[in-house]
XYZ file of C-alpha atoms in Angstrom:
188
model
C -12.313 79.649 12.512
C -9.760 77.078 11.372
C -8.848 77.306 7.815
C -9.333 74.021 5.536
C -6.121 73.472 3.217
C -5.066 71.994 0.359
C -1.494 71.098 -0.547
C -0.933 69.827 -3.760
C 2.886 68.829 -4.338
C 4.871 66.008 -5.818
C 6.932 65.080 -2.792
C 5.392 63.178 -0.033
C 7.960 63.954 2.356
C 7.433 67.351 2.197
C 3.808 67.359 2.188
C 3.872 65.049 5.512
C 6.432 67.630 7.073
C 3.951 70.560 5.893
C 0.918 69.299 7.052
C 2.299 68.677 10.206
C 3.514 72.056 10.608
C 0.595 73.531 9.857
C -1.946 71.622 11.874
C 0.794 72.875 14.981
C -0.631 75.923 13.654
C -4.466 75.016 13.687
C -4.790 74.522 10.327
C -7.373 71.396 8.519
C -4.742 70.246 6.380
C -5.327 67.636 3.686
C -2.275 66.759 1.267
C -1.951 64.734 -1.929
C 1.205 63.565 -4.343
C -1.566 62.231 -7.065
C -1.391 66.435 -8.453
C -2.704 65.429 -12.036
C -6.019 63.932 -10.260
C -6.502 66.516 -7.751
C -9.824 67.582 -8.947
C -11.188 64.547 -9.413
C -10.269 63.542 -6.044
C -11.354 66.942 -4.069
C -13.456 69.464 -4.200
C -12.762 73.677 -4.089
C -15.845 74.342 -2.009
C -14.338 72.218 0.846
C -11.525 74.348 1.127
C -9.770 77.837 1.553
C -6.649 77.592 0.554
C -4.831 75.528 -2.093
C -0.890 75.852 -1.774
C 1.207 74.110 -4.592
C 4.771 72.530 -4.556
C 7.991 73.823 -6.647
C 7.221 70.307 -8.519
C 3.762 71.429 -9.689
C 4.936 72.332 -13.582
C 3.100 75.715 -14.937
C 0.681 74.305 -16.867
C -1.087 71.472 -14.793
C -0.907 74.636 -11.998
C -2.534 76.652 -14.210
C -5.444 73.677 -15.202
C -6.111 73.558 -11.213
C -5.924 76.838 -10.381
C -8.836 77.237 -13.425
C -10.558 74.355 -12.269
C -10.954 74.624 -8.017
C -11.312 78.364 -8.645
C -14.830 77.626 -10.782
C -15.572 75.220 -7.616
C -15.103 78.297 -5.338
C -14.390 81.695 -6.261
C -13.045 82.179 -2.779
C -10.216 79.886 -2.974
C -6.815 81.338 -1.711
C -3.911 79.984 -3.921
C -0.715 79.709 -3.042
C 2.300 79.142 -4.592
C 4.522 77.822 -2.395
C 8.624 77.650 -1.981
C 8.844 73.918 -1.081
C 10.443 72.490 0.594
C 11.596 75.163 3.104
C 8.864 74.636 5.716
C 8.957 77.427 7.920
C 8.896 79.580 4.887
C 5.699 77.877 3.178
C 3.850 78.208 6.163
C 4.642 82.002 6.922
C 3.499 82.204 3.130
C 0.720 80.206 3.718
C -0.348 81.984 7.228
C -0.227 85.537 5.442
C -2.391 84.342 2.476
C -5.198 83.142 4.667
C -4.529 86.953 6.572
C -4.947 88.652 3.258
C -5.802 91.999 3.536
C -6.237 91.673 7.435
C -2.446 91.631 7.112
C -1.882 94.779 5.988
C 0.465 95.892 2.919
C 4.275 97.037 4.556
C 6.416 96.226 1.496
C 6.023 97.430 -1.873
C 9.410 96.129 -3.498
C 12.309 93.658 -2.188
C 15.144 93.808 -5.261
C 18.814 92.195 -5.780
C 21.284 95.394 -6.501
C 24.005 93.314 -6.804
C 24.006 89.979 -9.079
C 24.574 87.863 -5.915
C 22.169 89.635 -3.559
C 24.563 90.798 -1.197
C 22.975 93.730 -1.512
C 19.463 94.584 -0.787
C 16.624 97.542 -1.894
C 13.486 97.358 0.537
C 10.686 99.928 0.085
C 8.361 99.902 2.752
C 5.195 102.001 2.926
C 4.993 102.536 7.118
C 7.006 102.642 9.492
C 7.836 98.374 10.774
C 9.961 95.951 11.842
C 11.802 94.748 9.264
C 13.446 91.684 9.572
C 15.328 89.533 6.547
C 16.339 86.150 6.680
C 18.539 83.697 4.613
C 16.247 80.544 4.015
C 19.149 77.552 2.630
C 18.175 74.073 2.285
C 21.058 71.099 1.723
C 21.139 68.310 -0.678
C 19.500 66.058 2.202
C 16.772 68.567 2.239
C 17.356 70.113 6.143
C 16.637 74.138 6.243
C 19.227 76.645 8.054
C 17.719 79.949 8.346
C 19.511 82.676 9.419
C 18.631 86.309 10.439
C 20.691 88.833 8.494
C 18.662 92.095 9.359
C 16.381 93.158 12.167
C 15.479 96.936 12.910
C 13.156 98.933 13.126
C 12.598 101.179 9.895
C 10.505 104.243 8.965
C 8.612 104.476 5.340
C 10.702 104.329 2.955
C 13.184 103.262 0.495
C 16.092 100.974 2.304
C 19.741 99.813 1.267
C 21.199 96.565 2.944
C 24.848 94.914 2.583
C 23.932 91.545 3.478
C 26.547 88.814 4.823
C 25.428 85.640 2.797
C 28.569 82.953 2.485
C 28.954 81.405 -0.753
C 27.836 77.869 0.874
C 28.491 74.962 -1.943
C 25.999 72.631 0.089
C 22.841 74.704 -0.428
C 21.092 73.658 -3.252
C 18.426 75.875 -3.069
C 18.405 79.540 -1.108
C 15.859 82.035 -0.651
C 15.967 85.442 1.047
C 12.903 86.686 2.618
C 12.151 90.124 3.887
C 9.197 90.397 6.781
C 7.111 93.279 8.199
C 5.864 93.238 11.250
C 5.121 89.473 10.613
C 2.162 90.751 8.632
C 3.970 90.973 5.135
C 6.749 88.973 3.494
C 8.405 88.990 -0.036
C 10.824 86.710 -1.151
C 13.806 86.603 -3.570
C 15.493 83.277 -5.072
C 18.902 83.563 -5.186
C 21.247 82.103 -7.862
């Protein structure tokens, strides 16, 4: 069954660049920029999933959230880490999994104050990867693999190699379980 989703955002660009992604993925995938009118414009019952952009403020998230979710209880919502596409759809991907996916990590924490070191708990034995998601001023994502092993259950200590880049404006790391769990840290 191909999952019907909504993504609500403020930047076009991004939306087009997300939808496309995820259709590659066999997603329904419906977008709009006009977030304030969202509800007038669709309706919860017609989809799965609602995923909302960085620009989406608290509040009017909050309103939507409220206001799809008495449309249909069911609704997966998603908030997502726009604009780094290949990370909003692994988010996206796992939500729709839910608990099919399985629960691998139970914390992901910043030791030091720059993140160069890493604390991963996992609860089974996995494969633990953890990537550096950095997007430029001009909006194109490098992502770069940092760890990769296999790990047992556990509590885990990483010394990561992340450059102090002064062209990423926005960077994100993400540590993955057997592609069946992620959790993500922003970094400052």
């Amino acid at each position: 069954m191909r999952s019907n989703v909504l993504l609500i955002g403020r930047n076009p660009s991004v939306l087009n660049d997300l939808a496309s992604a995820l259709t590659d993925e066999g997603f329904n995938v419906t977008t709009t920029n006009l977030v304030e009118q969202a509800v007038q414009d669709f309706d919860g019952v017609d989809f799965d999933l609602v995923a909302f952009g960085r620009g989406v403020d608290e509040a009017t998230n909050h309103q939507l959230r409220m206001s799809f979710g008495n449309q249909n209880p069911k609704l997966i919502f998603v908030n997502g880490l726009a604009p780094l596409i290949p990370l909003l759809v692994k988010q996206i991907k796992l939500a729709v999994l839910g608990e099919q996916a399985g629960k691998f990590l139970t914390a992901f924490v910043c030791v030091s104050a720059d993140c160069k070191k890493v604390r991963v708990n996992v609860a089974v034995s996995c494969e633990l990867t953890i990537d550096l998601y950095e997007l430029d001023a001009i909006h194109q994502t490098t992502q770069k693999r940092l760890i990769s092993e296999s790990v047992s259950a556990g509590l885990h200590e990483y010394s990561l190699a992340i450059d102090q880049n002064a062209t990423s404006t926005i960077k994100f790391l993400a540590a993955e379980a057997n592609e069946l769990d992620l959790l993500v840290l922003p970094i400052r």
